[in-house]
Amino acid sequence: MKLSLFMCLPFFLLNVVDGATTQIKTQDQNLYYLKNLEKTLDEANSFGSLVGSRPPDCSNKCGTCTPCKLALVGVPPKPMLRDYYPVRWKCQCKGKLYDP
């Protein structure tokens, strides 16, 4: 019994160490990607804008209500996607939202 325990112990310890090393590598990769994302966004902002579509124009989108301003509005996530919170552009005037 003792012999089999001593034979299993190194494999167990190897798996624990390997799992911890993998977790550290994953955390380091996430930190690396986060730093690169921040750097990319800073560089893009220094050029004045990000690549992609422009926000919509809210001119005359709120009917007679003024001032009609552009707003980012969160869309409720689907039940399956816990970490995904999409947003969309809306025009806002006096607490009411209008489609651009």
PDB file of N, CA and C in Angstrom:
ATOM      1  N   MET A   1       0.826  -1.190   0.000  1.00  0.00           N
ATOM      2  CA  MET A   1       0.000   0.000   0.000  1.00  0.00           C
ATOM      3  C   MET A   1       0.870   1.254   0.000  1.00  0.00           C
ATOM      4  N   LYS A   2       1.913   1.248   0.879  1.00  0.00           N
ATOM      5  CA  LYS A   2       2.792   2.405   0.949  1.00  0.00           C
ATOM      6  C   LYS A   2       3.536   2.604  -0.362  1.00  0.00           C
ATOM      7  N   LEU A   3       3.908   1.498  -0.996  1.00  0.00           N
ATOM      8  CA  LEU A   3       4.639   1.590  -2.247  1.00  0.00           C
ATOM      9  C   LEU A   3       3.787   2.242  -3.327  1.00  0.00           C
ATOM     10  N   SER A   4       2.522   1.847  -3.426  1.00  0.00           N
ATOM     11  CA  SER A   4       1.660   2.440  -4.451  1.00  0.00           C
ATOM     12  C   SER A   4       1.375   3.910  -4.153  1.00  0.00           C
ATOM     13  N   LEU A   5       1.296   4.269  -2.874  1.00  0.00           N
ATOM     14  CA  LEU A   5       1.092   5.668  -2.498  1.00  0.00           C
ATOM     15  C   LEU A   5       2.298   6.506  -2.908  1.00  0.00           C
ATOM     16  N   PHE A   6       3.491   5.986  -2.646  1.00  0.00           N
ATOM     17  CA  PHE A   6       4.702   6.709  -3.025  1.00  0.00           C
ATOM     18  C   PHE A   6       4.863   6.794  -4.539  1.00  0.00           C
ATOM     19  N   MET A   7       4.329   5.816  -5.259  1.00  0.00           N
ATOM     20  CA  MET A   7       4.406   5.857  -6.718  1.00  0.00           C
ATOM     21  C   MET A   7       3.412   6.864  -7.290  1.00  0.00           C
ATOM     22  N   CYS A   8       2.274   7.033  -6.655  1.00  0.00           N
ATOM     23  CA  CYS A   8       1.251   7.959  -7.144  1.00  0.00           C
ATOM     24  C   CYS A   8       1.544   9.402  -6.761  1.00  0.00           C
ATOM     25  N   LEU A   9       2.224   9.598  -5.649  1.00  0.00           N
ATOM     26  CA  LEU A   9       2.482  10.945  -5.145  1.00  0.00           C
ATOM     27  C   LEU A   9       3.242  11.817  -6.146  1.00  0.00           C
ATOM     28  N   PRO A  10       4.310  11.334  -6.789  1.00  0.00           N
ATOM     29  CA  PRO A  10       5.003  12.193  -7.760  1.00  0.00           C
ATOM     30  C   PRO A  10       4.107  12.607  -8.934  1.00  0.00           C
ATOM     31  N   PHE A  11       3.267  11.694  -9.397  1.00  0.00           N
ATOM     32  CA  PHE A  11       2.366  12.036 -10.498  1.00  0.00           C
ATOM     33  C   PHE A  11       1.348  13.084 -10.069  1.00  0.00           C
ATOM     34  N   PHE A  12       0.857  12.945  -8.853  1.00  0.00           N
ATOM     35  CA  PHE A  12      -0.091  13.919  -8.319  1.00  0.00           C
ATOM     36  C   PHE A  12       0.564  15.296  -8.214  1.00  0.00           C
ATOM     37  N   LEU A  13       1.766  15.335  -7.639  1.00  0.00           N
ATOM     38  CA  LEU A  13       2.475  16.608  -7.488  1.00  0.00           C
ATOM     39  C   LEU A  13       2.815  17.220  -8.842  1.00  0.00           C
ATOM     40  N   LEU A  14       3.179  16.384  -9.794  1.00  0.00           N
ATOM     41  CA  LEU A  14       3.481  16.873 -11.137  1.00  0.00           C
ATOM     42  C   LEU A  14       2.250  17.525 -11.763  1.00  0.00           C
ATOM     43  N   ASN A  15       1.089  16.910 -11.592  1.00  0.00           N
ATOM     44  CA  ASN A  15      -0.149  17.485 -12.125  1.00  0.00           C
ATOM     45  C   ASN A  15      -0.503  18.797 -11.441  1.00  0.00           C
ATOM     46  N   VAL A  16      -0.300  18.880 -10.139  1.00  0.00           N
ATOM     47  CA  VAL A  16      -0.595  20.118  -9.406  1.00  0.00           C
ATOM     48  C   VAL A  16       0.313  21.242  -9.889  1.00  0.00           C
ATOM     49  N   VAL A  17       1.606  20.955  -9.998  1.00  0.00           N
ATOM     50  CA  VAL A  17       2.560  21.974 -10.444  1.00  0.00           C
ATOM     51  C   VAL A  17       2.264  22.382 -11.878  1.00  0.00           C
ATOM     52  N   ASP A  18       1.968  21.412 -12.738  1.00  0.00           N
ATOM     53  CA  ASP A  18       1.662  21.710 -14.135  1.00  0.00           C
ATOM     54  C   ASP A  18       0.401  22.564 -14.245  1.00  0.00           C
ATOM     55  N   GLY A  19      -0.616  22.256 -13.457  1.00  0.00           N
ATOM     56  CA  GLY A  19      -1.850  23.044 -13.476  1.00  0.00           C
ATOM     57  C   GLY A  19      -1.615  24.469 -13.015  1.00  0.00           C
ATOM     58  N   ALA A  20      -0.818  24.641 -11.975  1.00  0.00           N
ATOM     59  CA  ALA A  20      -0.510  25.984 -11.471  1.00  0.00           C
ATOM     60  C   ALA A  20       0.293  26.767 -12.503  1.00  0.00           C
ATOM     61  N   THR A  21       1.246  26.097 -13.161  1.00  0.00           N
ATOM     62  CA  THR A  21       2.045  26.760 -14.188  1.00  0.00           C
ATOM     63  C   THR A  21       1.170  27.187 -15.352  1.00  0.00           C
ATOM     64  N   THR A  22       0.242  26.337 -15.765  1.00  0.00           N
ATOM     65  CA  THR A  22      -0.667  26.670 -16.857  1.00  0.00           C
ATOM     66  C   THR A  22      -1.530  27.867 -16.493  1.00  0.00           C
ATOM     67  N   GLN A  23      -2.019  27.910 -15.263  1.00  0.00           N
ATOM     68  CA  GLN A  23      -2.855  29.031 -14.828  1.00  0.00           C
ATOM     69  C   GLN A  23      -2.051  30.329 -14.826  1.00  0.00           C
ATOM     70  N   ILE A  24      -0.808  30.278 -14.384  1.00  0.00           N
ATOM     71  CA  ILE A  24       0.041  31.470 -14.372  1.00  0.00           C
ATOM     72  C   ILE A  24       0.295  31.939 -15.798  1.00  0.00           C
ATOM     73  N   LYS A  25       0.561  30.995 -16.718  1.00  0.00           N
ATOM     74  CA  LYS A  25       0.777  31.367 -18.117  1.00  0.00           C
ATOM     75  C   LYS A  25      -0.467  32.028 -18.690  1.00  0.00           C
ATOM     76  N   THR A  26      -1.647  31.494 -18.391  1.00  0.00           N
ATOM     77  CA  THR A  26      -2.893  32.066 -18.892  1.00  0.00           C
ATOM     78  C   THR A  26      -3.090  33.472 -18.349  1.00  0.00           C
ATOM     79  N   GLN A  27      -2.825  33.682 -17.063  1.00  0.00           N
ATOM     80  CA  GLN A  27      -2.958  35.014 -16.478  1.00  0.00           C
ATOM     81  C   GLN A  27      -1.969  35.979 -17.120  1.00  0.00           C
ATOM     82  N   ASP A  28      -0.743  35.526 -17.373  1.00  0.00           N
ATOM     83  CA  ASP A  28       0.255  36.376 -18.020  1.00  0.00           C
ATOM     84  C   ASP A  28      -0.170  36.735 -19.436  1.00  0.00           C
ATOM     85  N   GLN A  29      -0.744  35.762 -20.163  1.00  0.00           N
ATOM     86  CA  GLN A  29      -1.212  36.041 -21.516  1.00  0.00           C
ATOM     87  C   GLN A  29      -2.342  37.055 -21.497  1.00  0.00           C
ATOM     88  N   ASN A  30      -3.284  36.905 -20.569  1.00  0.00           N
ATOM     89  CA  ASN A  30      -4.388  37.858 -20.478  1.00  0.00           C
ATOM     90  C   ASN A  30      -3.876  39.256 -20.170  1.00  0.00           C
ATOM     91  N   LEU A  31      -2.911  39.359 -19.258  1.00  0.00           N
ATOM     92  CA  LEU A  31      -2.331  40.652 -18.918  1.00  0.00           C
ATOM     93  C   LEU A  31      -1.614  41.244 -20.125  1.00  0.00           C
ATOM     94  N   TYR A  32      -0.898  40.405 -20.880  1.00  0.00           N
ATOM     95  CA  TYR A  32      -0.196  40.853 -22.080  1.00  0.00           C
ATOM     96  C   TYR A  32      -1.190  41.405 -23.101  1.00  0.00           C
ATOM     97  N   TYR A  33      -2.286  40.673 -23.352  1.00  0.00           N
ATOM     98  CA  TYR A  33      -3.276  41.130 -24.320  1.00  0.00           C
ATOM     99  C   TYR A  33      -3.950  42.415 -23.855  1.00  0.00           C
ATOM    100  N   LEU A  34      -4.216  42.524 -22.552  1.00  0.00           N
ATOM    101  CA  LEU A  34      -4.845  43.727 -22.014  1.00  0.00           C
ATOM    102  C   LEU A  34      -3.930  44.933 -22.195  1.00  0.00           C
ATOM    103  N   LYS A  35      -2.633  44.761 -21.897  1.00  0.00           N
ATOM    104  CA  LYS A  35      -1.689  45.867 -22.077  1.00  0.00           C
ATOM    105  C   LYS A  35      -1.587  46.260 -23.543  1.00  0.00           C
ATOM    106  N   ASN A  36      -1.566  45.276 -24.447  1.00  0.00           N
ATOM    107  CA  ASN A  36      -1.504  45.590 -25.874  1.00  0.00           C
ATOM    108  C   ASN A  36      -2.768  46.289 -26.345  1.00  0.00           C
ATOM    109  N   LEU A  37      -3.920  45.888 -25.817  1.00  0.00           N
ATOM    110  CA  LEU A  37      -5.174  46.539 -26.185  1.00  0.00           C
ATOM    111  C   LEU A  37      -5.160  47.994 -25.732  1.00  0.00           C
ATOM    112  N   GLU A  38      -4.718  48.241 -24.493  1.00  0.00           N
ATOM    113  CA  GLU A  38      -4.641  49.615 -23.999  1.00  0.00           C
ATOM    114  C   GLU A  38      -3.684  50.443 -24.855  1.00  0.00           C
ATOM    115  N   LYS A  39      -2.557  49.862 -25.234  1.00  0.00           N
ATOM    116  CA  LYS A  39      -1.582  50.565 -26.067  1.00  0.00           C
ATOM    117  C   LYS A  39      -2.186  50.884 -27.430  1.00  0.00           C
ATOM    118  N   THR A  40      -2.883  49.922 -28.025  1.00  0.00           N
ATOM    119  CA  THR A  40      -3.514  50.130 -29.321  1.00  0.00           C
ATOM    120  C   THR A  40      -4.566  51.223 -29.249  1.00  0.00           C
ATOM    121  N   LEU A  41      -5.386  51.208 -28.202  1.00  0.00           N
ATOM    122  CA  LEU A  41      -6.411  52.240 -28.057  1.00  0.00           C
ATOM    123  C   LEU A  41      -5.781  53.612 -27.849  1.00  0.00           C
ATOM    124  N   ASP A  42      -4.706  53.683 -27.069  1.00  0.00           N
ATOM    125  CA  ASP A  42      -4.017  54.958 -26.872  1.00  0.00           C
ATOM    126  C   ASP A  42      -3.455  55.488 -28.187  1.00  0.00           C
ATOM    127  N   GLU A  43      -2.853  54.601 -28.976  1.00  0.00           N
ATOM    128  CA  GLU A  43      -2.309  55.018 -30.268  1.00  0.00           C
ATOM    129  C   GLU A  43      -3.424  55.478 -31.197  1.00  0.00           C
ATOM    130  N   ALA A  44      -4.537  54.758 -31.209  1.00  0.00           N
ATOM    131  CA  ALA A  44      -5.656  55.134 -32.070  1.00  0.00           C
ATOM    132  C   ALA A  44      -6.229  56.481 -31.646  1.00  0.00           C
ATOM    133  N   ASN A  45      -6.338  56.704 -30.346  1.00  0.00           N
ATOM    134  CA  ASN A  45      -6.855  57.983 -29.866  1.00  0.00           C
ATOM    135  C   ASN A  45      -5.911  59.126 -30.197  1.00  0.00           C
ATOM    136  N   SER A  46      -4.613  58.852 -30.266  1.00  0.00           N
ATOM    137  CA  SER A  46      -3.673  59.910 -30.613  1.00  0.00           C
ATOM    138  C   SER A  46      -3.851  60.330 -32.070  1.00  0.00           C
ATOM    139  N   PHE A  47      -4.384  59.438 -32.903  1.00  0.00           N
ATOM    140  CA  PHE A  47      -4.672  59.790 -34.286  1.00  0.00           C
ATOM    141  C   PHE A  47      -6.025  60.473 -34.428  1.00  0.00           C
ATOM    142  N   GLY A  48      -6.798  60.505 -33.370  1.00  0.00           N
ATOM    143  CA  GLY A  48      -8.057  61.238 -33.394  1.00  0.00           C
ATOM    144  C   GLY A  48      -9.286  60.360 -33.460  1.00  0.00           C
ATOM    145  N   SER A  49      -9.158  59.136 -33.936  1.00  0.00           N
ATOM    146  CA  SER A  49     -10.335  58.272 -33.986  1.00  0.00           C
ATOM    147  C   SER A  49      -9.909  56.826 -34.157  1.00  0.00           C
ATOM    148  N   LEU A  50     -10.826  55.937 -33.871  1.00  0.00           N
ATOM    149  CA  LEU A  50     -10.593  54.514 -34.068  1.00  0.00           C
ATOM    150  C   LEU A  50     -11.055  54.113 -35.457  1.00  0.00           C
ATOM    151  N   VAL A  51     -10.501  53.035 -35.945  1.00  0.00           N
ATOM    152  CA  VAL A  51     -10.927  52.510 -37.227  1.00  0.00           C
ATOM    153  C   VAL A  51     -12.301  51.893 -37.048  1.00  0.00           C
ATOM    154  N   GLY A  52     -13.177  52.116 -38.004  1.00  0.00           N
ATOM    155  CA  GLY A  52     -14.511  51.534 -37.920  1.00  0.00           C
ATOM    156  C   GLY A  52     -15.566  52.523 -38.355  1.00  0.00           C
ATOM    157  N   SER A  53     -16.804  52.140 -38.152  1.00  0.00           N
ATOM    158  CA  SER A  53     -17.898  52.996 -38.579  1.00  0.00           C
ATOM    159  C   SER A  53     -18.038  54.203 -37.663  1.00  0.00           C
ATOM    160  N   ARG A  54     -18.635  55.250 -38.192  1.00  0.00           N
ATOM    161  CA  ARG A  54     -18.869  56.467 -37.412  1.00  0.00           C
ATOM    162  C   ARG A  54     -20.179  56.353 -36.653  1.00  0.00           C
ATOM    163  N   PRO A  55     -20.301  57.041 -35.538  1.00  0.00           N
ATOM    164  CA  PRO A  55     -21.582  57.073 -34.832  1.00  0.00           C
ATOM    165  C   PRO A  55     -22.623  57.777 -35.701  1.00  0.00           C
ATOM    166  N   PRO A  56     -23.884  57.424 -35.549  1.00  0.00           N
ATOM    167  CA  PRO A  56     -24.921  58.052 -36.374  1.00  0.00           C
ATOM    168  C   PRO A  56     -25.120  59.520 -36.014  1.00  0.00           C
ATOM    169  N   ASP A  57     -25.739  60.243 -36.919  1.00  0.00           N
ATOM    170  CA  ASP A  57     -26.057  61.655 -36.712  1.00  0.00           C
ATOM    171  C   ASP A  57     -27.464  61.747 -36.131  1.00  0.00           C
ATOM    172  N   CYS A  58     -27.647  62.515 -35.074  1.00  0.00           N
ATOM    173  CA  CYS A  58     -28.955  62.631 -34.430  1.00  0.00           C
ATOM    174  C   CYS A  58     -29.724  63.880 -34.869  1.00  0.00           C
ATOM    175  N   SER A  59     -29.260  64.528 -35.920  1.00  0.00           N
ATOM    176  CA  SER A  59     -29.973  65.714 -36.398  1.00  0.00           C
ATOM    177  C   SER A  59     -31.383  65.340 -36.829  1.00  0.00           C
ATOM    178  N   ASN A  60     -32.368  66.006 -36.263  1.00  0.00           N
ATOM    179  CA  ASN A  60     -33.788  65.818 -36.615  1.00  0.00           C
ATOM    180  C   ASN A  60     -34.292  64.404 -36.366  1.00  0.00           C
ATOM    181  N   LYS A  61     -33.703  63.682 -35.440  1.00  0.00           N
ATOM    182  CA  LYS A  61     -34.148  62.312 -35.146  1.00  0.00           C
ATOM    183  C   LYS A  61     -35.086  62.254 -33.950  1.00  0.00           C
ATOM    184  N   CYS A  62     -35.177  63.328 -33.178  1.00  0.00           N
ATOM    185  CA  CYS A  62     -36.014  63.347 -31.976  1.00  0.00           C
ATOM    186  C   CYS A  62     -37.298  64.149 -32.192  1.00  0.00           C
ATOM    187  N   GLY A  63     -37.680  64.331 -33.420  1.00  0.00           N
ATOM    188  CA  GLY A  63     -38.893  65.109 -33.704  1.00  0.00           C
ATOM    189  C   GLY A  63     -38.688  66.566 -33.330  1.00  0.00           C
ATOM    190  N   THR A  64     -39.619  67.131 -32.571  1.00  0.00           N
ATOM    191  CA  THR A  64     -39.523  68.535 -32.167  1.00  0.00           C
ATOM    192  C   THR A  64     -38.749  68.717 -30.867  1.00  0.00           C
ATOM    193  N   CYS A  65     -38.361  67.634 -30.228  1.00  0.00           N
ATOM    194  CA  CYS A  65     -37.640  67.697 -28.951  1.00  0.00           C
ATOM    195  C   CYS A  65     -36.199  68.151 -29.180  1.00  0.00           C
ATOM    196  N   THR A  66     -35.741  69.078 -28.364  1.00  0.00           N
ATOM    197  CA  THR A  66     -34.356  69.532 -28.439  1.00  0.00           C
ATOM    198  C   THR A  66     -33.799  69.640 -27.024  1.00  0.00           C
ATOM    199  N   PRO A  67     -32.555  69.453 -26.776  1.00  0.00           N
ATOM    200  CA  PRO A  67     -31.512  69.049 -27.727  1.00  0.00           C
ATOM    201  C   PRO A  67     -31.495  67.535 -27.906  1.00  0.00           C
ATOM    202  N   CYS A  68     -31.307  67.114 -29.111  1.00  0.00           N
ATOM    203  CA  CYS A  68     -31.251  65.688 -29.445  1.00  0.00           C
ATOM    204  C   CYS A  68     -29.775  65.283 -29.452  1.00  0.00           C
ATOM    205  N   LYS A  69     -29.386  64.438 -28.494  1.00  0.00           N
ATOM    206  CA  LYS A  69     -27.978  64.067 -28.341  1.00  0.00           C
ATOM    207  C   LYS A  69     -27.777  62.575 -28.554  1.00  0.00           C
ATOM    208  N   LEU A  70     -26.591  62.242 -29.013  1.00  0.00           N
ATOM    209  CA  LEU A  70     -26.203  60.854 -29.229  1.00  0.00           C
ATOM    210  C   LEU A  70     -25.913  60.184 -27.890  1.00  0.00           C
ATOM    211  N   ALA A  71     -26.372  58.939 -27.727  1.00  0.00           N
ATOM    212  CA  ALA A  71     -26.155  58.205 -26.476  1.00  0.00           C
ATOM    213  C   ALA A  71     -25.878  56.740 -26.779  1.00  0.00           C
ATOM    214  N   LEU A  72     -24.998  56.137 -25.976  1.00  0.00           N
ATOM    215  CA  LEU A  72     -24.760  54.696 -26.051  1.00  0.00           C
ATOM    216  C   LEU A  72     -25.664  54.027 -25.031  1.00  0.00           C
ATOM    217  N   VAL A  73     -26.456  53.069 -25.490  1.00  0.00           N
ATOM    218  CA  VAL A  73     -27.430  52.412 -24.628  1.00  0.00           C
ATOM    219  C   VAL A  73     -27.106  50.926 -24.577  1.00  0.00           C
ATOM    220  N   GLY A  74     -27.067  50.364 -23.386  1.00  0.00           N
ATOM    221  CA  GLY A  74     -26.802  48.940 -23.225  1.00  0.00           C
ATOM    222  C   GLY A  74     -27.992  48.106 -23.652  1.00  0.00           C
ATOM    223  N   VAL A  75     -27.698  47.007 -24.321  1.00  0.00           N
ATOM    224  CA  VAL A  75     -28.722  46.057 -24.740  1.00  0.00           C
ATOM    225  C   VAL A  75     -28.673  44.900 -23.754  1.00  0.00           C
ATOM    226  N   PRO A  76     -29.811  44.480 -23.193  1.00  0.00           N
ATOM    227  CA  PRO A  76     -29.774  43.363 -22.237  1.00  0.00           C
ATOM    228  C   PRO A  76     -29.161  42.124 -22.877  1.00  0.00           C
ATOM    229  N   PRO A  77     -28.200  41.478 -22.198  1.00  0.00           N
ATOM    230  CA  PRO A  77     -27.562  40.295 -22.774  1.00  0.00           C
ATOM    231  C   PRO A  77     -28.501  39.099 -22.774  1.00  0.00           C
ATOM    232  N   LYS A  78     -28.205  38.172 -23.662  1.00  0.00           N
ATOM    233  CA  LYS A  78     -28.955  36.919 -23.688  1.00  0.00           C
ATOM    234  C   LYS A  78     -28.569  36.108 -22.456  1.00  0.00           C
ATOM    235  N   PRO A  79     -29.448  35.240 -21.985  1.00  0.00           N
ATOM    236  CA  PRO A  79     -29.159  34.485 -20.754  1.00  0.00           C
ATOM    237  C   PRO A  79     -27.879  33.649 -20.822  1.00  0.00           C
ATOM    238  N   MET A  80     -27.503  33.165 -21.993  1.00  0.00           N
ATOM    239  CA  MET A  80     -26.344  32.281 -22.117  1.00  0.00           C
ATOM    240  C   MET A  80     -25.020  33.047 -22.049  1.00  0.00           C
ATOM    241  N   LEU A  81     -25.012  34.311 -22.434  1.00  0.00           N
ATOM    242  CA  LEU A  81     -23.776  35.074 -22.524  1.00  0.00           C
ATOM    243  C   LEU A  81     -23.638  35.986 -21.312  1.00  0.00           C
ATOM    244  N   ARG A  82     -22.903  35.554 -20.311  1.00  0.00           N
ATOM    245  CA  ARG A  82     -22.821  36.303 -19.055  1.00  0.00           C
ATOM    246  C   ARG A  82     -21.854  37.471 -19.127  1.00  0.00           C
ATOM    247  N   ASP A  83     -20.794  37.365 -19.923  1.00  0.00           N
ATOM    248  CA  ASP A  83     -19.784  38.415 -19.964  1.00  0.00           C
ATOM    249  C   ASP A  83     -19.898  39.288 -21.207  1.00  0.00           C
ATOM    250  N   TYR A  84     -21.013  39.231 -21.894  1.00  0.00           N
ATOM    251  CA  TYR A  84     -21.172  39.966 -23.143  1.00  0.00           C
ATOM    252  C   TYR A  84     -22.270  41.000 -22.961  1.00  0.00           C
ATOM    253  N   TYR A  85     -21.895  42.267 -22.994  1.00  0.00           N
ATOM    254  CA  TYR A  85     -22.858  43.345 -22.805  1.00  0.00           C
ATOM    255  C   TYR A  85     -22.800  44.287 -24.001  1.00  0.00           C
ATOM    256  N   PRO A  86     -23.582  44.011 -25.032  1.00  0.00           N
ATOM    257  CA  PRO A  86     -23.529  44.864 -26.220  1.00  0.00           C
ATOM    258  C   PRO A  86     -24.173  46.227 -25.960  1.00  0.00           C
ATOM    259  N   VAL A  87     -23.753  47.200 -26.731  1.00  0.00           N
ATOM    260  CA  VAL A  87     -24.336  48.535 -26.673  1.00  0.00           C
ATOM    261  C   VAL A  87     -24.724  48.943 -28.087  1.00  0.00           C
ATOM    262  N   ARG A  88     -25.624  49.902 -28.177  1.00  0.00           N
ATOM    263  CA  ARG A  88     -26.004  50.415 -29.490  1.00  0.00           C
ATOM    264  C   ARG A  88     -26.228  51.907 -29.377  1.00  0.00           C
ATOM    265  N   TRP A  89     -26.154  52.568 -30.507  1.00  0.00           N
ATOM    266  CA  TRP A  89     -26.347  54.010 -30.550  1.00  0.00           C
ATOM    267  C   TRP A  89     -27.829  54.335 -30.579  1.00  0.00           C
ATOM    268  N   LYS A  90     -28.207  55.328 -29.810  1.00  0.00           N
ATOM    269  CA  LYS A  90     -29.569  55.870 -29.814  1.00  0.00           C
ATOM    270  C   LYS A  90     -29.462  57.386 -29.738  1.00  0.00           C
ATOM    271  N   CYS A  91     -30.523  58.055 -30.111  1.00  0.00           N
ATOM    272  CA  CYS A  91     -30.614  59.492 -29.918  1.00  0.00           C
ATOM    273  C   CYS A  91     -31.474  59.720 -28.680  1.00  0.00           C
ATOM    274  N   GLN A  92     -31.066  60.663 -27.843  1.00  0.00           N
ATOM    275  CA  GLN A  92     -31.757  60.880 -26.577  1.00  0.00           C
ATOM    276  C   GLN A  92     -32.132  62.350 -26.430  1.00  0.00           C
ATOM    277  N   CYS A  93     -33.365  62.560 -25.960  1.00  0.00           N
ATOM    278  CA  CYS A  93     -33.831  63.911 -25.681  1.00  0.00           C
ATOM    279  C   CYS A  93     -34.788  63.863 -24.498  1.00  0.00           C
ATOM    280  N   LYS A  94     -34.451  64.591 -23.451  1.00  0.00           N
ATOM    281  CA  LYS A  94     -35.286  64.689 -22.248  1.00  0.00           C
ATOM    282  C   LYS A  94     -35.714  63.321 -21.711  1.00  0.00           C
ATOM    283  N   GLY A  95     -34.763  62.395 -21.654  1.00  0.00           N
ATOM    284  CA  GLY A  95     -35.020  61.084 -21.076  1.00  0.00           C
ATOM    285  C   GLY A  95     -35.675  60.082 -22.007  1.00  0.00           C
ATOM    286  N   LYS A  96     -36.057  60.473 -23.212  1.00  0.00           N
ATOM    287  CA  LYS A  96     -36.651  59.539 -24.176  1.00  0.00           C
ATOM    288  C   LYS A  96     -35.606  59.151 -25.206  1.00  0.00           C
ATOM    289  N   LEU A  97     -35.677  57.899 -25.650  1.00  0.00           N
ATOM    290  CA  LEU A  97     -34.735  57.392 -26.642  1.00  0.00           C
ATOM    291  C   LEU A  97     -35.410  57.271 -27.996  1.00  0.00           C
ATOM    292  N   TYR A  98     -34.664  57.607 -29.026  1.00  0.00           N
ATOM    293  CA  TYR A  98     -35.150  57.542 -30.401  1.00  0.00           C
ATOM    294  C   TYR A  98     -34.135  56.787 -31.240  1.00  0.00           C
ATOM    295  N   ASP A  99     -34.617  56.090 -32.273  1.00  0.00           N
ATOM    296  CA  ASP A  99     -33.712  55.409 -33.195  1.00  0.00           C
ATOM    297  C   ASP A  99     -33.051  56.435 -34.105  1.00  0.00           C
ATOM    298  N   PRO A 100     -31.745  56.287 -34.328  1.00  0.00           N
ATOM    299  CA  PRO A 100     -31.050  57.247 -35.209  1.00  0.00           C
ATOM    300  C   PRO A 100     -31.382  57.017 -36.676  1.00  0.00           C
TER     301      PRO A 100
END
